[in-house]
Short mmCIF file of C-alpha atoms in Angstrom, two decimals:
data_model
loop_
_atom_site.label_atom_id
_atom_site.label_comp_id
_atom_site.label_asym_id
_atom_site.label_seq_id
_atom_site.Cartn_x
_atom_site.Cartn_y
_atom_site.Cartn_z
CA MET A 19 -54.88 -71.24 -123.09
CA LEU A 20 -55.25 -74.14 -120.69
CA VAL A 21 -52.75 -76.77 -121.78
CA ARG A 22 -53.27 -79.42 -119.14
CA ASP A 23 -55.91 -80.53 -116.71
CA PRO A 24 -55.68 -78.53 -113.45
CA SER A 25 -55.95 -81.59 -111.20
CA HIS A 26 -52.98 -83.17 -112.96
CA LEU A 27 -51.17 -79.88 -112.72
CA TYR A 28 -51.59 -79.44 -108.96
CA GLU A 29 -50.83 -83.07 -108.12
CA ARG A 30 -47.65 -83.22 -110.15
CA HIS A 31 -46.39 -79.64 -110.00
CA GLY A 32 -47.87 -78.33 -106.74
CA ARG A 33 -44.48 -77.62 -105.09
CA GLN A 34 -43.27 -75.68 -108.09
CA LEU A 35 -46.49 -73.70 -108.53
CA LEU A 36 -45.91 -72.08 -105.14
CA VAL A 37 -42.70 -70.41 -106.26
CA THR A 38 -42.78 -66.81 -107.41
CA GLY A 39 -42.14 -66.62 -111.11
CA VAL A 40 -43.78 -69.97 -111.89
CA GLN A 41 -47.30 -70.15 -110.49
CA PHE A 42 -50.24 -71.19 -112.59
CA ASP A 43 -49.60 -69.06 -115.68
CA GLY A 44 -45.91 -69.89 -115.79
CA GLN A 45 -46.62 -73.59 -115.48
CA GLN A 46 -49.08 -73.49 -118.38
CA GLN A 47 -46.44 -71.59 -120.36
CA LEU A 48 -43.89 -74.33 -119.67
CA PHE A 49 -46.26 -77.01 -120.95
CA ALA A 50 -46.43 -75.22 -124.29
CA LEU A 51 -42.71 -74.54 -124.64
CA GLY A 52 -39.79 -76.65 -125.79
CA ALA A 53 -36.04 -76.97 -125.65
CA ALA A 54 -33.32 -78.65 -127.66
CA ILE A 55 -30.31 -80.06 -125.82
CA ALA A 56 -27.19 -81.00 -127.74
CA HIS A 57 -23.95 -82.19 -126.18
CA ASP A 58 -20.55 -83.51 -127.09
CA THR A 59 -19.72 -87.15 -126.48
CA SER A 60 -17.82 -86.66 -123.22
CA GLN A 61 -19.20 -88.50 -120.19
CA LEU A 62 -19.50 -85.22 -118.31
CA CYS A 63 -21.67 -83.57 -120.96
CA THR A 64 -23.74 -86.70 -121.60
CA ILE A 65 -24.67 -87.09 -117.93
CA ALA A 66 -25.16 -83.35 -117.45
CA ALA A 67 -27.49 -83.30 -120.44
CA GLU A 68 -29.47 -86.22 -119.04
CA ALA A 69 -29.78 -84.57 -115.63
CA ALA A 70 -30.85 -81.30 -117.25
CA ALA A 71 -33.42 -83.05 -119.41
CA ARG A 72 -34.87 -84.94 -116.45
CA TYR A 73 -35.23 -81.71 -114.46
CA LEU A 74 -36.87 -79.98 -117.42
CA VAL A 75 -39.31 -82.78 -118.07
CA GLY A 76 -40.06 -83.02 -114.35
CA ALA A 77 -40.76 -79.29 -114.34
CA GLY A 78 -43.31 -79.77 -117.10
CA LEU A 79 -41.51 -78.52 -120.19
CA GLY A 80 -43.81 -79.75 -122.93
CA HIS A 81 -41.48 -80.47 -125.84
CA LEU A 82 -37.90 -81.69 -125.95
CA LEU A 83 -35.35 -82.55 -128.59
CA ALA A 84 -32.54 -84.62 -127.07
CA PRO A 85 -30.98 -87.02 -129.55
CA SER A 86 -29.54 -89.42 -126.99
CA ALA A 87 -30.36 -92.96 -125.94
CA TRP A 88 -31.56 -91.89 -122.50
CA ALA A 89 -34.18 -89.56 -123.99
CA ARG A 90 -36.53 -92.49 -124.61
CA THR A 91 -37.02 -92.94 -120.86
CA LEU A 92 -38.14 -89.36 -120.30
CA THR A 93 -41.80 -90.09 -121.00
CA ASP A 94 -41.75 -92.31 -117.90
CA ILE A 95 -41.38 -89.07 -115.94
CA ASP A 96 -44.16 -87.27 -117.79
CA PRO A 97 -46.28 -89.27 -120.26
CA GLU A 98 -47.50 -86.03 -121.82
CA LEU A 99 -43.99 -85.00 -122.89
CA GLN A 100 -43.68 -84.54 -126.66
CA LEU A 101 -40.30 -85.85 -127.76
CA ALA A 102 -39.26 -84.17 -130.99
CA ASP A 103 -37.02 -85.86 -133.53
CA THR A 104 -36.09 -82.70 -135.41
CA GLN A 105 -35.93 -79.03 -134.58
CA ALA A 106 -38.78 -78.45 -136.99
CA ASN A 107 -41.06 -80.36 -134.61
CA LEU A 108 -40.35 -78.05 -131.70
CA PRO A 109 -42.62 -75.14 -130.86
CA VAL A 110 -41.38 -71.61 -131.47
CA PRO A 111 -39.87 -69.93 -129.52
CA CYS A 112 -37.63 -72.68 -128.26
CA VAL A 113 -34.45 -72.58 -126.19
CA HIS A 114 -31.40 -74.29 -127.67
CA ILE A 115 -28.59 -75.47 -125.40
CA HIS A 116 -25.22 -76.81 -126.50
CA LEU A 117 -23.00 -78.46 -123.88
CA ARG A 118 -19.31 -78.78 -124.57
CA GLN A 119 -16.42 -79.77 -122.37
CA ARG A 120 -13.76 -78.57 -124.76
CA PRO A 121 -14.15 -75.11 -126.26
CA HIS A 122 -11.86 -75.73 -129.23
CA GLY A 123 -13.82 -76.33 -132.38
CA ALA A 124 -16.93 -74.56 -131.17
CA GLU A 125 -16.62 -71.71 -133.66
CA ALA A 126 -19.40 -73.09 -135.86
CA GLU A 127 -21.74 -73.29 -132.90
CA LEU A 128 -20.86 -69.79 -131.82
CA ALA A 129 -21.55 -68.46 -135.30
CA TRP A 130 -24.88 -70.27 -135.31
CA LEU A 131 -25.70 -68.81 -131.91
CA GLY A 132 -25.22 -65.35 -133.33
CA ASP A 133 -28.33 -65.78 -135.43
CA HIS A 134 -30.42 -67.51 -132.75
CA PRO A 135 -31.09 -65.28 -129.76
CA ARG A 136 -32.73 -68.03 -127.67
CA SER A 137 -29.65 -70.20 -127.70
CA CYS A 138 -26.80 -70.76 -125.31
CA LEU A 139 -23.42 -72.46 -125.46
CA LEU A 140 -22.23 -73.86 -122.13
CA LEU A 141 -18.58 -74.62 -121.65
CA TRP A 142 -17.21 -76.44 -118.66
CA HIS A 143 -13.91 -75.38 -117.17
CA SER A 144 -11.16 -77.93 -117.67
CA SER A 145 -11.15 -78.66 -113.92
CA SER A 146 -14.66 -80.12 -114.15
CA GLY A 147 -14.94 -83.85 -113.76
CA VAL A 148 -17.76 -86.30 -114.19
CA ALA A 149 -18.72 -85.86 -110.52
CA ASP A 150 -19.81 -82.33 -111.43
CA ALA A 151 -22.29 -83.55 -114.02
CA VAL A 152 -25.45 -83.51 -111.89
CA ALA A 153 -24.78 -80.02 -110.50
CA LEU A 154 -24.06 -78.75 -113.99
CA GLY A 155 -27.19 -80.41 -115.33
CA GLY A 156 -29.21 -78.62 -112.67
CA ALA A 157 -27.63 -75.33 -113.66
CA VAL A 158 -28.47 -75.94 -117.32
CA ALA A 159 -32.07 -76.73 -116.45
CA GLN A 160 -32.35 -73.58 -114.38
CA LEU A 161 -31.03 -71.50 -117.28
CA VAL A 162 -33.65 -72.99 -119.59
CA LEU A 163 -36.50 -72.60 -117.12
CA ASP A 164 -35.60 -69.02 -116.25
CA ALA A 165 -35.32 -68.11 -119.93
CA SER A 166 -38.56 -69.90 -120.80
CA LEU A 167 -40.44 -68.13 -118.01
CA GLY A 168 -38.87 -64.77 -118.85
CA LEU A 169 -37.19 -64.51 -115.45
CA GLN A 170 -33.66 -64.11 -116.80
CA PRO A 171 -32.32 -63.45 -120.28
CA LEU A 172 -30.58 -66.41 -121.84
CA PRO A 173 -26.85 -65.67 -122.11
CA ALA A 174 -25.16 -66.54 -125.38
CA VAL A 175 -22.21 -68.25 -123.72
CA VAL A 176 -21.70 -69.47 -120.18
CA ALA A 177 -18.40 -70.86 -119.01
CA ILE A 178 -18.75 -72.68 -115.74
CA ASN A 179 -15.92 -73.21 -113.30
CA LEU A 180 -17.12 -74.91 -110.14
CA GLN A 181 -13.80 -74.12 -108.45
CA ASP A 182 -14.76 -70.46 -108.51
CA PRO A 183 -17.82 -69.58 -106.43
CA LEU A 184 -18.31 -66.36 -108.35
CA ASN A 185 -18.67 -68.21 -111.60
CA PRO A 186 -20.56 -68.06 -113.87
CA GLN A 187 -20.56 -64.35 -114.33
CA HIS A 188 -21.66 -64.35 -117.89
CA SER A 189 -22.32 -60.72 -118.50
CA SER A 190 -21.18 -57.35 -117.35
CA GLU A 191 -22.98 -54.06 -117.13
CA ALA A 192 -19.72 -52.11 -117.32
CA PRO A 193 -19.75 -49.93 -120.40
CA ALA A 194 -17.35 -50.90 -123.12
CA GLN A 195 -14.31 -48.68 -123.39
CA ARG A 196 -13.28 -47.53 -126.81
CA LEU A 197 -9.73 -48.16 -127.90
CA GLY A 198 -9.60 -45.38 -130.44
CA ASP A 199 -10.68 -44.77 -134.00
CA ASN A 200 -7.61 -45.95 -135.86
CA LEU A 201 -5.75 -48.53 -133.83
CA PRO A 202 -2.55 -48.82 -135.94
CA ASP A 203 -1.97 -45.13 -135.22
CA GLN A 204 -2.12 -45.59 -131.47
CA PRO A 205 1.21 -45.31 -129.60
CA TRP A 206 0.87 -48.80 -128.12
CA TRP A 207 0.25 -50.55 -131.46
CA PRO A 208 3.92 -51.16 -132.44
CA THR A 209 4.53 -52.95 -129.12
CA VAL A 210 1.63 -55.30 -129.72
CA GLU A 211 2.68 -55.89 -133.31
CA GLN A 212 6.24 -56.72 -132.26
CA ALA A 213 4.96 -59.16 -129.61
CA CYS A 214 2.85 -60.94 -132.22
CA ARG A 215 5.83 -61.22 -134.57
CA GLU A 216 8.11 -62.57 -131.89
CA ALA A 217 5.55 -65.11 -130.65
CA TRP A 218 4.57 -66.35 -134.12
CA PRO A 219 3.61 -69.16 -134.83
CA THR A 220 2.20 -69.36 -131.30
CA GLU A 221 -0.26 -66.94 -129.78
CA ALA A 222 0.75 -63.70 -128.15
CA ALA A 223 -1.52 -62.26 -125.50
CA GLY A 224 -1.70 -59.47 -122.98
CA THR A 225 -3.63 -56.49 -121.81
CA LEU A 226 -3.82 -52.78 -122.45
CA VAL A 227 -3.75 -50.74 -119.26
CA ARG A 228 -4.48 -47.05 -118.90
CA GLY A 229 -2.26 -45.33 -116.35
CA ALA A 230 -3.05 -42.41 -114.07
CA ASP A 231 -1.65 -40.03 -116.68
CA GLY A 232 -4.03 -41.40 -119.31
CA ALA A 233 -1.31 -43.12 -121.30
CA VAL A 234 -1.98 -46.67 -122.46
CA THR A 235 0.69 -49.28 -121.84
CA VAL A 236 0.98 -52.84 -123.10
CA ARG A 237 1.41 -55.80 -120.76
CA LEU A 238 2.63 -59.03 -122.29
CA ALA A 239 1.60 -62.41 -120.94
CA PRO A 240 4.50 -64.81 -120.38
CA ALA A 241 5.02 -67.16 -123.29
CA SER A 242 4.05 -70.18 -121.20
CA HIS A 243 0.61 -68.72 -120.83
CA SER A 244 0.05 -68.24 -124.51
CA SER A 245 1.60 -71.29 -126.14
CA GLN A 246 -1.65 -73.08 -126.87
CA HIS A 247 -4.50 -70.86 -125.89
CA PHE A 248 -4.30 -67.57 -124.08
CA VAL A 249 -4.84 -67.63 -120.36
CA LEU A 250 -3.79 -64.48 -118.57
CA PRO A 251 -2.09 -64.70 -115.20
CA SER A 252 -4.45 -63.54 -112.47
CA GLU A 253 -2.18 -60.63 -111.55
CA PHE A 254 -2.96 -59.14 -114.96
CA LEU A 255 -6.51 -58.56 -113.80
CA THR A 256 -5.90 -57.01 -110.38
CA VAL A 257 -6.26 -53.67 -112.15
CA PRO A 258 -9.09 -53.90 -114.68
CA PRO A 259 -7.46 -53.58 -118.08
CA LEU A 260 -8.66 -51.33 -120.85
CA ALA A 261 -8.73 -54.36 -123.11
CA VAL A 262 -7.50 -57.91 -123.45
CA TRP A 263 -5.70 -58.67 -126.68
CA HIS A 264 -4.40 -61.82 -128.26
CA SER A 265 -3.26 -63.02 -131.65
CA HIS A 266 -4.49 -65.74 -133.97
CA PRO A 267 -1.31 -66.78 -135.81
CA SER A 268 -2.17 -67.48 -139.44
CA GLY A 269 -5.81 -67.25 -138.44
CA GLY A 270 -8.74 -64.89 -138.72
CA THR A 271 -10.27 -62.36 -136.40
CA THR A 272 -13.30 -64.41 -135.36
CA LEU A 273 -13.80 -64.53 -131.63
CA SER A 274 -13.73 -68.21 -130.79
CA ALA A 275 -15.99 -69.74 -128.18
CA ALA A 276 -13.00 -70.14 -125.89
CA ASP A 277 -12.08 -66.47 -126.30
CA ALA A 278 -15.63 -65.43 -125.56
CA ALA A 279 -15.97 -67.73 -122.62
CA TRP A 280 -12.79 -66.59 -120.97
CA SER A 281 -13.52 -62.92 -120.99
CA VAL A 282 -17.20 -63.27 -120.21
CA HIS A 283 -16.85 -65.42 -117.16
CA ASP A 284 -13.97 -63.66 -115.55
CA PRO A 285 -15.49 -61.21 -113.08
CA LYS A 286 -12.47 -58.92 -113.18
CA ALA A 287 -12.27 -58.69 -116.95
CA ARG A 288 -13.55 -55.73 -118.88
CA PRO A 289 -15.77 -56.71 -121.73
CA VAL A 290 -13.47 -55.58 -124.52
CA GLN A 291 -11.31 -57.89 -126.60
CA LEU A 292 -8.90 -57.16 -129.43
CA VAL A 293 -8.28 -60.13 -131.72
CA LEU A 294 -5.31 -59.87 -134.07
CA ALA A 295 -4.80 -62.04 -137.14
CA SER A 296 -1.02 -62.25 -137.29
CA SER A 297 1.50 -63.50 -139.81
CA ALA A 298 5.24 -64.03 -139.41
CA SER A 299 5.92 -60.40 -140.26
CA ALA A 300 2.89 -58.29 -139.44
CA ILE A 301 -0.67 -57.98 -138.18
CA ALA A 302 -2.79 -58.78 -141.20
CA ASP A 303 -6.16 -57.90 -139.71
CA PHE A 304 -7.78 -57.13 -136.40
CA ARG A 305 -11.17 -56.73 -134.80
CA VAL A 306 -12.49 -55.28 -131.56
CA TYR A 307 -15.27 -57.06 -129.68
CA TYR A 308 -17.50 -55.55 -127.05
CA TYR A 309 -19.70 -57.63 -124.84
CA SER A 310 -23.24 -56.31 -124.74
CA ALA A 311 -25.03 -57.44 -121.62
CA LEU A 312 -28.32 -56.24 -123.04
CA ALA A 313 -27.85 -58.14 -126.28
CA GLY A 314 -26.45 -61.09 -124.37
CA ARG A 315 -23.70 -61.62 -126.91
CA TRP A 316 -20.46 -60.25 -128.30
CA LEU A 317 -20.71 -57.46 -130.80
CA SER A 318 -17.83 -56.72 -133.11
CA GLU A 319 -16.77 -53.44 -134.59
CA ALA A 320 -15.18 -53.69 -137.97
CA PRO A 321 -11.79 -51.95 -138.19
CA MET B 8 -9.18 -91.67 -94.94
CA THR B 9 -8.87 -93.49 -98.21
CA GLN B 10 -11.78 -93.73 -100.58
CA VAL B 11 -11.68 -97.54 -100.48
CA GLN B 12 -12.69 -97.58 -96.83
CA THR B 13 -15.41 -95.00 -97.07
CA THR B 14 -19.07 -95.73 -96.44
CA ILE B 15 -21.35 -92.75 -96.98
CA ALA B 16 -24.92 -92.57 -95.77
CA ILE B 17 -27.57 -90.56 -97.60
CA VAL B 18 -30.18 -89.48 -95.07
CA GLY B 19 -33.29 -88.55 -97.03
CA CYS B 20 -33.66 -89.93 -100.56
CA GLY B 21 -35.65 -86.97 -101.88
CA GLY B 22 -34.91 -83.81 -103.83
CA LEU B 23 -31.50 -83.33 -102.19
CA GLY B 24 -30.59 -86.96 -101.60
CA VAL B 25 -31.17 -88.13 -105.17
CA PRO B 26 -28.66 -85.74 -106.85
CA ALA B 27 -26.29 -86.20 -103.91
CA ALA B 28 -26.28 -89.99 -104.26
CA TRP B 29 -25.87 -89.71 -108.03
CA THR B 30 -22.96 -87.28 -107.59
CA LEU B 31 -21.20 -89.42 -104.97
CA ALA B 32 -21.57 -92.51 -107.14
CA LEU B 33 -20.08 -90.60 -110.09
CA ALA B 34 -17.26 -89.35 -107.85
CA GLY B 35 -16.30 -92.93 -107.08
CA ALA B 36 -17.81 -93.53 -103.65
CA PRO B 37 -17.42 -97.29 -103.21
CA ARG B 38 -20.29 -97.83 -100.79
CA LEU B 39 -23.50 -95.92 -100.16
CA VAL B 40 -26.15 -96.49 -97.50
CA LEU B 41 -29.54 -95.07 -98.50
CA ILE B 42 -31.82 -94.17 -95.59
CA ASP B 43 -35.47 -93.12 -95.87
CA ASP B 44 -38.89 -94.34 -94.80
CA ASP B 45 -40.89 -92.67 -97.56
CA THR B 46 -42.38 -93.88 -100.84
CA VAL B 47 -42.32 -92.26 -104.28
CA GLU B 48 -45.31 -90.04 -105.07
CA VAL B 49 -46.33 -88.12 -108.17
CA SER B 50 -45.61 -84.82 -106.41
CA ASN B 51 -41.94 -85.91 -106.04
CA LEU B 52 -41.29 -86.36 -109.75
CA HIS B 53 -40.62 -82.72 -110.61
CA ARG B 54 -37.45 -82.63 -108.48
CA GLN B 55 -36.44 -86.20 -107.56
CA ILE B 56 -35.13 -86.93 -111.00
CA LEU B 57 -34.10 -90.57 -110.79
CA TYR B 58 -37.69 -91.57 -110.04
CA ASP B 59 -40.43 -91.79 -112.65
CA GLY B 60 -43.94 -93.06 -113.10
CA THR B 61 -42.81 -96.70 -113.11
CA VAL B 62 -41.74 -96.60 -109.43
CA LEU B 63 -44.69 -94.80 -107.86
CA GLY B 64 -45.48 -96.32 -104.47
CA GLN B 65 -42.07 -97.99 -104.15
CA SER B 66 -39.77 -97.29 -101.24
CA LYS B 67 -37.52 -94.34 -102.15
CA PRO B 68 -34.22 -95.96 -101.14
CA ASP B 69 -35.11 -99.09 -103.09
CA ALA B 70 -36.03 -97.07 -106.18
CA LEU B 71 -32.90 -94.96 -105.87
CA ARG B 72 -30.69 -98.02 -105.50
CA ALA B 73 -32.16 -99.51 -108.66
CA ALA B 74 -31.72 -96.27 -110.61
CA LEU B 75 -28.10 -95.85 -109.50
CA GLN B 76 -27.13 -99.46 -110.14
CA ALA B 77 -28.65 -99.26 -113.62
CA ARG B 78 -26.16 -96.49 -114.31
CA MET B 79 -23.17 -97.64 -112.24
CA ALA B 80 -23.27 -101.31 -111.45
CA THR B 81 -20.04 -101.22 -109.46
CA VAL B 82 -21.35 -99.12 -106.59
CA ASP B 83 -22.15 -101.14 -103.48
CA ILE B 84 -25.49 -99.83 -102.19
CA GLU B 85 -27.30 -100.84 -99.03
CA VAL B 86 -30.85 -99.78 -98.19
CA ARG B 87 -31.88 -99.05 -94.60
CA GLN B 88 -35.55 -98.29 -94.17
CA GLY B 89 -36.19 -95.81 -91.42
CA ARG B 90 -36.28 -92.23 -90.28
CA LEU B 91 -33.36 -90.77 -88.37
CA SER B 92 -34.06 -89.97 -84.72
CA SER B 93 -32.14 -90.17 -81.47
CA ASP B 94 -33.53 -93.68 -81.07
CA THR B 95 -32.61 -94.93 -84.55
CA LEU B 96 -29.36 -93.07 -85.18
CA VAL B 97 -26.96 -95.71 -83.89
CA ASP B 98 -28.52 -98.49 -85.94
CA LEU B 99 -29.12 -96.49 -89.12
CA LEU B 100 -25.62 -94.97 -89.25
CA ALA B 101 -23.74 -98.08 -88.06
CA GLY B 102 -20.52 -98.53 -90.02
CA CYS B 103 -20.78 -95.18 -91.82
CA ASP B 104 -17.86 -92.77 -92.11
CA ALA B 105 -19.75 -89.83 -93.53
CA VAL B 106 -23.32 -88.65 -93.92
CA PHE B 107 -25.09 -86.52 -96.46
CA GLU B 108 -28.11 -85.04 -94.68
CA GLY B 109 -30.82 -84.02 -97.12
CA SER B 110 -34.03 -84.72 -95.24
CA ASP B 111 -36.76 -82.20 -94.53
CA ASP B 112 -36.39 -82.72 -90.77
CA ALA B 113 -34.45 -80.07 -88.83
CA ASN B 114 -33.89 -82.43 -85.91
CA SER B 115 -32.24 -84.91 -88.25
CA LYS B 116 -29.77 -82.24 -89.37
CA PHE B 117 -28.72 -81.56 -85.78
CA LEU B 118 -28.44 -85.26 -85.00
CA VAL B 119 -26.15 -85.77 -87.99
CA ASN B 120 -24.13 -82.71 -87.02
CA ASP B 121 -23.59 -84.00 -83.48
CA TRP B 122 -22.76 -87.46 -84.82
CA ALA B 123 -20.09 -86.00 -87.13
CA VAL B 124 -18.33 -83.82 -84.59
CA ALA B 125 -18.40 -86.32 -81.73
CA GLN B 126 -14.98 -87.64 -80.74
CA PRO B 127 -13.00 -89.83 -80.89
CA ARG B 128 -13.91 -91.33 -84.27
CA ARG B 129 -13.18 -89.07 -87.22
CA ARG B 130 -16.39 -88.55 -89.20
CA PHE B 131 -17.78 -86.09 -91.69
CA ALA B 132 -21.14 -84.71 -92.75
CA SER B 133 -22.65 -82.38 -95.30
CA ILE B 134 -25.94 -80.84 -94.24
CA ALA B 135 -28.11 -79.34 -96.97
CA ALA B 136 -31.44 -77.56 -97.29
CA ALA B 137 -33.35 -75.88 -100.11
CA ILE B 138 -36.60 -74.04 -100.46
CA GLY B 139 -38.12 -71.88 -103.17
CA ARG B 140 -35.25 -70.71 -105.36
CA ARG B 141 -32.63 -70.79 -102.61
CA GLY B 142 -30.50 -73.38 -100.92
CA GLN B 143 -27.58 -73.78 -98.55
CA TRP B 144 -25.23 -76.39 -97.22
CA MET B 145 -22.37 -76.86 -94.79
CA ALA B 146 -19.71 -79.55 -94.49
CA VAL B 147 -18.62 -80.38 -90.96
CA SER B 148 -15.81 -82.40 -89.46
CA PRO B 149 -14.44 -82.74 -85.93
CA GLU B 150 -11.99 -79.89 -86.47
CA SER B 151 -14.39 -77.48 -88.21
CA SER B 152 -17.11 -75.21 -86.94
CA CYS B 153 -20.45 -76.94 -87.09
CA TYR B 154 -24.17 -76.51 -87.58
CA ARG B 155 -24.69 -75.67 -83.90
CA CYS B 156 -22.13 -72.88 -84.09
CA LEU B 157 -24.63 -71.12 -86.33
CA PHE B 158 -28.08 -72.31 -85.33
CA GLU B 159 -27.50 -73.63 -81.78
CA GLU B 160 -30.80 -75.54 -81.58
CA PRO B 161 -33.42 -76.83 -84.01
CA PRO B 162 -36.13 -74.20 -84.51
CA PRO B 163 -39.68 -74.92 -83.37
CA PRO B 164 -41.53 -76.82 -86.10
CA GLU B 165 -44.10 -74.05 -86.50
CA LEU B 166 -41.36 -71.63 -87.59
CA LEU B 167 -39.98 -73.90 -90.26
CA ALA B 168 -40.91 -73.22 -93.85
CA THR B 169 -41.24 -76.43 -95.84
CA CYS B 170 -41.43 -77.04 -99.54
CA GLN B 171 -45.06 -78.07 -99.06
CA VAL B 172 -45.78 -74.49 -98.00
CA ALA B 173 -43.13 -72.39 -99.73
CA GLY B 174 -42.54 -74.51 -102.82
CA VAL B 175 -39.28 -75.52 -104.41
CA ILE B 176 -37.72 -75.51 -107.88
CA GLY B 177 -36.28 -78.83 -109.07
CA PRO B 178 -33.04 -77.58 -110.64
CA VAL B 179 -32.28 -75.49 -107.55
CA VAL B 180 -32.63 -78.36 -105.12
CA GLY B 181 -30.67 -80.49 -107.59
CA GLN B 182 -27.74 -78.09 -107.66
CA VAL B 183 -27.71 -77.81 -103.87
CA GLY B 184 -27.81 -81.57 -103.39
CA ALA B 185 -25.09 -82.21 -105.94
CA LEU B 186 -22.82 -79.40 -104.79
CA ALA B 187 -23.23 -80.36 -101.13
CA ALA B 188 -22.30 -83.94 -101.99
CA ARG B 189 -19.30 -82.65 -103.90
CA SER B 190 -18.25 -80.74 -100.76
CA LEU B 191 -18.59 -83.88 -98.66
CA TRP B 192 -16.46 -85.85 -101.10
CA ALA B 193 -13.79 -83.14 -101.08
CA VAL B 194 -13.65 -82.98 -97.28
CA LEU B 195 -13.56 -86.77 -97.04
CA ASN B 196 -10.56 -86.83 -99.33
CA GLY B 197 -8.70 -84.10 -97.48
CA GLN B 198 -9.22 -81.49 -100.17
CA PRO B 199 -10.08 -77.87 -99.42
CA ASP B 200 -13.71 -76.93 -99.93
CA MET B 201 -15.52 -73.65 -99.48
CA ALA B 202 -18.28 -75.35 -97.46
CA HIS B 203 -15.95 -76.90 -94.88
CA GLY B 204 -16.96 -75.10 -91.72
CA ALA B 205 -18.86 -72.49 -93.72
CA LEU B 206 -22.46 -72.08 -94.75
CA VAL B 207 -22.60 -71.83 -98.52
CA ARG B 208 -25.63 -70.21 -100.10
CA LEU B 209 -26.66 -70.77 -103.68
CA SER B 210 -27.82 -67.71 -105.54
CA PRO B 211 -31.34 -67.82 -107.00
CA ARG B 212 -29.58 -67.42 -110.37
CA GLY B 213 -27.80 -70.72 -109.88
CA LEU B 214 -24.18 -71.83 -109.35
CA LEU B 215 -23.20 -68.45 -107.92
CA ARG B 216 -22.21 -69.44 -104.40
CA THR B 217 -21.49 -67.34 -101.34
CA PRO B 218 -19.62 -68.96 -98.46
CA VAL B 219 -20.24 -67.46 -95.02
CA GLN B 220 -17.48 -68.44 -92.62
CA ILE B 221 -18.81 -69.61 -89.28
CA ALA B 222 -16.72 -69.07 -86.14
CA ARG B 223 -16.43 -72.06 -83.83
CA ASP B 224 -18.66 -71.10 -80.96
CA CYS B 225 -21.00 -73.65 -79.46
CA ARG B 226 -21.50 -76.46 -76.99
CA CYS B 227 -22.03 -79.09 -79.56
CA GLY B 228 -21.25 -82.31 -77.77
CA ARG B 229 -17.50 -82.05 -77.99
CA GLY B 230 -17.39 -81.67 -74.23
CA GLN B 231 -16.44 -78.02 -74.23
CA PRO B 232 -17.20 -74.86 -76.16
CA CYS B 233 -15.67 -75.04 -79.60
#
């Protein structure tokens, strides 16, 4: 289907049409596709969203939902842009992007993402400042374009740390390692349970490491690293752990966006997480999560 | 060098220069000098994202100044119309402490490099390029290795691929421009940066960056081999 006049297409998009993966068919595809960009109210995310939207509209994305004041100016870039006011007005399939600077409180978005395969939650590392907004906006736009053109799968969660050149590494092809069929019967379980009790009401965190003899040992993160949200010291990852575990004191076993982002973006981490719902006296519940690179999201295995 | 004293020139107000200027303004650069001799065309709009259909035909540095001041009124921005060459360099870069080089002219990149490493004044530059789905940049200072340590001389024009021939993706050139500007700002403020004396390449997948350390080895105008 020819969406736009070829003379308009070559004049406006000639530079882009030359690039492998776009070309004439890809450009026509972009004209027919849409994206929704949501962001939190931080200055970083607002400017990054604007930059991303301007790159997408410049590239010829046909439909956009961006409920921000700056969105009204986007038709000055491309008068043929269709600005949507609700998701129902967007074409299907459509890429959904959520930009957040702070991962806490993103559980609802992550749950929503689980049911929407063409959606992505982007989290900025805490070191990001407003000066990073344009670079991050470009990265967001590239994610959307690559997903729209079928060049790259859209990851469910991307955590971006511009201080780390290897970031974002949002998926891993390493096969998930199984922790065992009945975890409370494993020799290492009492150590983890005791650590959760002693740390309560703050989080306990650590890794499970398999030694040369095959035995699994527990490494505990220092308390200072787990008081608010678990961040493992880098030396914990010099040897790839069997799993990363942490507790949710008086909480559930849902993998939060922050949990997902940490383990996904760290290139040394193995894609297995054990989340423990702890009380003052015991582990009330637990769940193991495996990251599926093919599915592009975390999969959980019920205990 | 304190930020208050810093004047940064943007050489080339196109696909690289626009995100670079926006990034430097967001970072807090107090004074920018925008240098270009080109006007805004429809074919620019897919990657030069602060321009739109209302500024077609306008001078690029004028249009960029207006777009930046609409967003950040406090930034002091001067426009200098012209194209960097050995004849115009002294006038166009007068009073500047640092240069972001984002033009499509290889000679301009070498001129900026030599300007930055020349003694005795302490100056800085970030030199960026992007084509297709790839891009690279390098930040240079008098004490770092420089563009000539890697490339020695500008290549003959017939060997240069340009975005008119090879194409370019807007978000890619945007990331390169913004990240290269970020490197310049870091080096200016005495902070470590992976691009300082190293050529950093952006992965076609975006944001994944590979720094290639460059040994000091050239006759780049510092009077002796590096």
